[in-house]
Amino acid sequence: NAGVTQTPKFQVLKTGQSMTLQCAQDMNHEYMSWYRQDPGMGLRLIHYSVGAGITDQGEVPNGYNVSRSTTEDFPLRLLSAAPSQTSVYFCASSPWLERFAKNIQYFGAGTRLSVL
Amino acid sequence: QQPVQSPQAVILREGEDAVINCSSSKALYSVHWYRQKHGEAPVFLMILLKGGEQKGHEKISASFNEKKQQSSLYLTASQLSYSGTYFCGTRGTGNQFYFGTGTSLTVIP
């Protein structure tokens, strides 16, 4: 059971380049989300999805796009990378329980992104 | 809506105790606690659903006070393996799930 798989693990971009961070889960979880982690700022929510075809913004959505065409996949797109997007990105998934408050988040291993 | 944690960092010797606090400006329906080892992904520790409820995981326990919109994580007789960054997490007003600012815990021999 692979859980949540993120690719790539590392990436270096030049300012203005675009790329897609991949996230896939094999646990049939309805809820998926993207976070970025920066020193001293914890984990900040970028975008999330409650199911295929449904996405919404989190705290820091600017500069990022997402789509959810299948339950398994939730890619994060950087349209025009900026140095401020240098960070570690984590994808997480969670089952959609009747009481959302009980949803445990399962994380991928992360993608370390540097934008020069 | 990101919860605020304190302290930001703490250094302990093996066997010492520590308390990590998590507070929110919004009403808390539940509080999760996660631990992240250096270079790894966060891993779930425990969840608290009711006011004043305490949960335990090894020698780590937590409390949750709905009225004060706060939760505390208690680490007793700390071990080297407890080192890492601890995050609280909670649901936002919609379907968002927010994590706190994090507390770095270092246990030294």
PDB file of N, CA and C in Angstrom, chain A residues 16-50:
ATOM      1  N   GLY A  16       9.914  32.327 -13.673  1.00  0.00           N
ATOM      2  CA  GLY A  16       9.096  32.380 -14.869  1.00  0.00           C
ATOM      3  C   GLY A  16       8.762  31.017 -15.468  1.00  0.00           C
ATOM      4  N   GLN A  17       9.494  30.007 -15.065  1.00  0.00           N
ATOM      5  CA  GLN A  17       9.196  28.675 -15.589  1.00  0.00           C
ATOM      6  C   GLN A  17       7.924  28.127 -14.947  1.00  0.00           C
ATOM      7  N   SER A  18       7.311  27.170 -15.617  1.00  0.00           N
ATOM      8  CA  SER A  18       6.125  26.524 -15.070  1.00  0.00           C
ATOM      9  C   SER A  18       6.433  25.064 -14.800  1.00  0.00           C
ATOM     10  N   MET A  19       5.674  24.491 -13.889  1.00  0.00           N
ATOM     11  CA  MET A  19       5.821  23.064 -13.611  1.00  0.00           C
ATOM     12  C   MET A  19       4.619  22.560 -12.843  1.00  0.00           C
ATOM     13  N   THR A  20       4.482  21.257 -12.805  1.00  0.00           N
ATOM     14  CA  THR A  20       3.400  20.600 -12.070  1.00  0.00           C
ATOM     15  C   THR A  20       3.982  19.635 -11.050  1.00  0.00           C
ATOM     16  N   LEU A  21       3.549  19.811  -9.809  1.00  0.00           N
ATOM     17  CA  LEU A  21       3.891  18.856  -8.757  1.00  0.00           C
ATOM     18  C   LEU A  21       2.787  17.796  -8.734  1.00  0.00           C
ATOM     19  N   GLN A  22       3.219  16.531  -8.773  1.00  0.00           N
ATOM     20  CA  GLN A  22       2.238  15.459  -8.837  1.00  0.00           C
ATOM     21  C   GLN A  22       1.949  14.897  -7.445  1.00  0.00           C
ATOM     22  N   CYS A  23       0.693  14.526  -7.237  1.00  0.00           N
ATOM     23  CA  CYS A  23       0.280  13.872  -6.001  1.00  0.00           C
ATOM     24  C   CYS A  23      -0.744  12.805  -6.337  1.00  0.00           C
ATOM     25  N   ALA A  24      -0.518  11.600  -5.853  1.00  0.00           N
ATOM     26  CA  ALA A  24      -1.450  10.504  -6.078  1.00  0.00           C
ATOM     27  C   ALA A  24      -1.613   9.711  -4.786  1.00  0.00           C
ATOM     28  N   GLN A  25      -2.835   9.268  -4.528  1.00  0.00           N
ATOM     29  CA  GLN A  25      -3.093   8.438  -3.351  1.00  0.00           C
ATOM     30  C   GLN A  25      -3.909   7.212  -3.750  1.00  0.00           C
ATOM     31  N   ASP A  26      -3.649   6.105  -3.070  1.00  0.00           N
ATOM     32  CA  ASP A  26      -4.319   4.846  -3.410  1.00  0.00           C
ATOM     33  C   ASP A  26      -5.204   4.366  -2.277  1.00  0.00           C
ATOM     34  N   MET A  27      -5.677   5.286  -1.445  1.00  0.00           N
ATOM     35  CA  MET A  27      -6.502   4.917  -0.287  1.00  0.00           C
ATOM     36  C   MET A  27      -7.966   5.264  -0.507  1.00  0.00           C
ATOM     37  N   ASN A  28      -8.305   5.715  -1.711  1.00  0.00           N
ATOM     38  CA  ASN A  28      -9.681   6.087  -2.048  1.00  0.00           C
ATOM     39  C   ASN A  28     -10.205   7.211  -1.145  1.00  0.00           C
ATOM     40  N   HIS A  29      -9.309   8.136  -0.780  1.00  0.00           N
ATOM     41  CA  HIS A  29      -9.701   9.263   0.053  1.00  0.00           C
ATOM     42  C   HIS A  29     -10.342  10.355  -0.791  1.00  0.00           C
ATOM     43  N   GLU A  30     -11.448  10.893  -0.286  1.00  0.00           N
ATOM     44  CA  GLU A  30     -12.126  11.966  -1.009  1.00  0.00           C
ATOM     45  C   GLU A  30     -11.408  13.306  -0.843  1.00  0.00           C
ATOM     46  N   TYR A  31     -10.850  13.544   0.329  1.00  0.00           N
ATOM     47  CA  TYR A  31     -10.298  14.848   0.646  1.00  0.00           C
ATOM     48  C   TYR A  31      -8.803  14.857   0.367  1.00  0.00           C
ATOM     49  N   MET A  32      -8.349  15.857  -0.418  1.00  0.00           N
ATOM     50  CA  MET A  32      -6.923  16.027  -0.678  1.00  0.00           C
ATOM     51  C   MET A  32      -6.570  17.501  -0.574  1.00  0.00           C
ATOM     52  N   SER A  33      -5.325  17.764  -0.218  1.00  0.00           N
ATOM     53  CA  SER A  33      -4.921  19.155  -0.009  1.00  0.00           C
ATOM     54  C   SER A  33      -3.439  19.334  -0.276  1.00  0.00           C
ATOM     55  N   TRP A  34      -3.036  20.570  -0.519  1.00  0.00           N
ATOM     56  CA  TRP A  34      -1.648  20.944  -0.702  1.00  0.00           C
ATOM     57  C   TRP A  34      -1.261  21.979   0.352  1.00  0.00           C
ATOM     58  N   TYR A  35      -0.082  21.773   0.943  1.00  0.00           N
ATOM     59  CA  TYR A  35       0.480  22.719   1.904  1.00  0.00           C
ATOM     60  C   TYR A  35       1.892  23.085   1.462  1.00  0.00           C
ATOM     61  N   ARG A  36       2.292  24.283   1.859  1.00  0.00           N
ATOM     62  CA  ARG A  36       3.690  24.645   1.730  1.00  0.00           C
ATOM     63  C   ARG A  36       4.254  24.886   3.133  1.00  0.00           C
ATOM     64  N   GLN A  37       5.513  24.500   3.299  1.00  0.00           N
ATOM     65  CA  GLN A  37       6.153  24.623   4.604  1.00  0.00           C
ATOM     66  C   GLN A  37       7.371  25.515   4.485  1.00  0.00           C
ATOM     67  N   ASP A  38       7.345  26.600   5.228  1.00  0.00           N
ATOM     68  CA  ASP A  38       8.454  27.556   5.269  1.00  0.00           C
ATOM     69  C   ASP A  38       8.900  27.727   6.715  1.00  0.00           C
ATOM     70  N   PRO A  39      10.204  27.985   6.932  1.00  0.00           N
ATOM     71  CA  PRO A  39      10.717  28.113   8.307  1.00  0.00           C
ATOM     72  C   PRO A  39       9.938  29.137   9.128  1.00  0.00           C
ATOM     73  N   GLY A  40       9.523  28.728  10.321  1.00  0.00           N
ATOM     74  CA  GLY A  40       8.826  29.634  11.226  1.00  0.00           C
ATOM     75  C   GLY A  40       7.369  29.888  10.902  1.00  0.00           C
ATOM     76  N   MET A  41       6.887  29.324   9.792  1.00  0.00           N
ATOM     77  CA  MET A  41       5.506  29.601   9.395  1.00  0.00           C
ATOM     78  C   MET A  41       4.634  28.358   9.393  1.00  0.00           C
ATOM     79  N   GLY A  42       5.188  27.254   9.762  1.00  0.00           N
ATOM     80  CA  GLY A  42       4.393  26.041   9.834  1.00  0.00           C
ATOM     81  C   GLY A  42       3.959  25.554   8.465  1.00  0.00           C
ATOM     82  N   LEU A  43       2.825  24.897   8.433  1.00  0.00           N
ATOM     83  CA  LEU A  43       2.242  24.376   7.200  1.00  0.00           C
ATOM     84  C   LEU A  43       1.073  25.278   6.817  1.00  0.00           C
ATOM     85  N   ARG A  44       1.137  25.842   5.627  1.00  0.00           N
ATOM     86  CA  ARG A  44       0.069  26.730   5.179  1.00  0.00           C
ATOM     87  C   ARG A  44      -0.686  26.103   4.017  1.00  0.00           C
ATOM     88  N   LEU A  45      -1.998  26.149   4.103  1.00  0.00           N
ATOM     89  CA  LEU A  45      -2.862  25.510   3.120  1.00  0.00           C
ATOM     90  C   LEU A  45      -2.917  26.316   1.829  1.00  0.00           C
ATOM     91  N   ILE A  46      -2.660  25.644   0.701  1.00  0.00           N
ATOM     92  CA  ILE A  46      -2.678  26.313  -0.594  1.00  0.00           C
ATOM     93  C   ILE A  46      -4.043  26.107  -1.268  1.00  0.00           C
ATOM     94  N   HIS A  47      -4.382  24.867  -1.557  1.00  0.00           N
ATOM     95  CA  HIS A  47      -5.653  24.493  -2.157  1.00  0.00           C
ATOM     96  C   HIS A  47      -6.090  23.157  -1.567  1.00  0.00           C
ATOM     97  N   TYR A  48      -7.367  22.891  -1.675  1.00  0.00           N
ATOM     98  CA  TYR A  48      -7.866  21.606  -1.227  1.00  0.00           C
ATOM     99  C   TYR A  48      -9.014  21.166  -2.115  1.00  0.00           C
ATOM    100  N   SER A  49      -9.384  19.885  -1.961  1.00  0.00           N
ATOM    101  CA  SER A  49     -10.457  19.309  -2.767  1.00  0.00           C
ATOM    102  C   SER A  49     -11.236  18.313  -1.916  1.00  0.00           C
ATOM    103  N   VAL A  50     -12.552  18.364  -2.036  1.00  0.00           N
ATOM    104  CA  VAL A  50     -13.387  17.424  -1.276  1.00  0.00           C
ATOM    105  C   VAL A  50     -13.878  16.280  -2.147  1.00  0.00           C
TER     106      VAL A  50
END
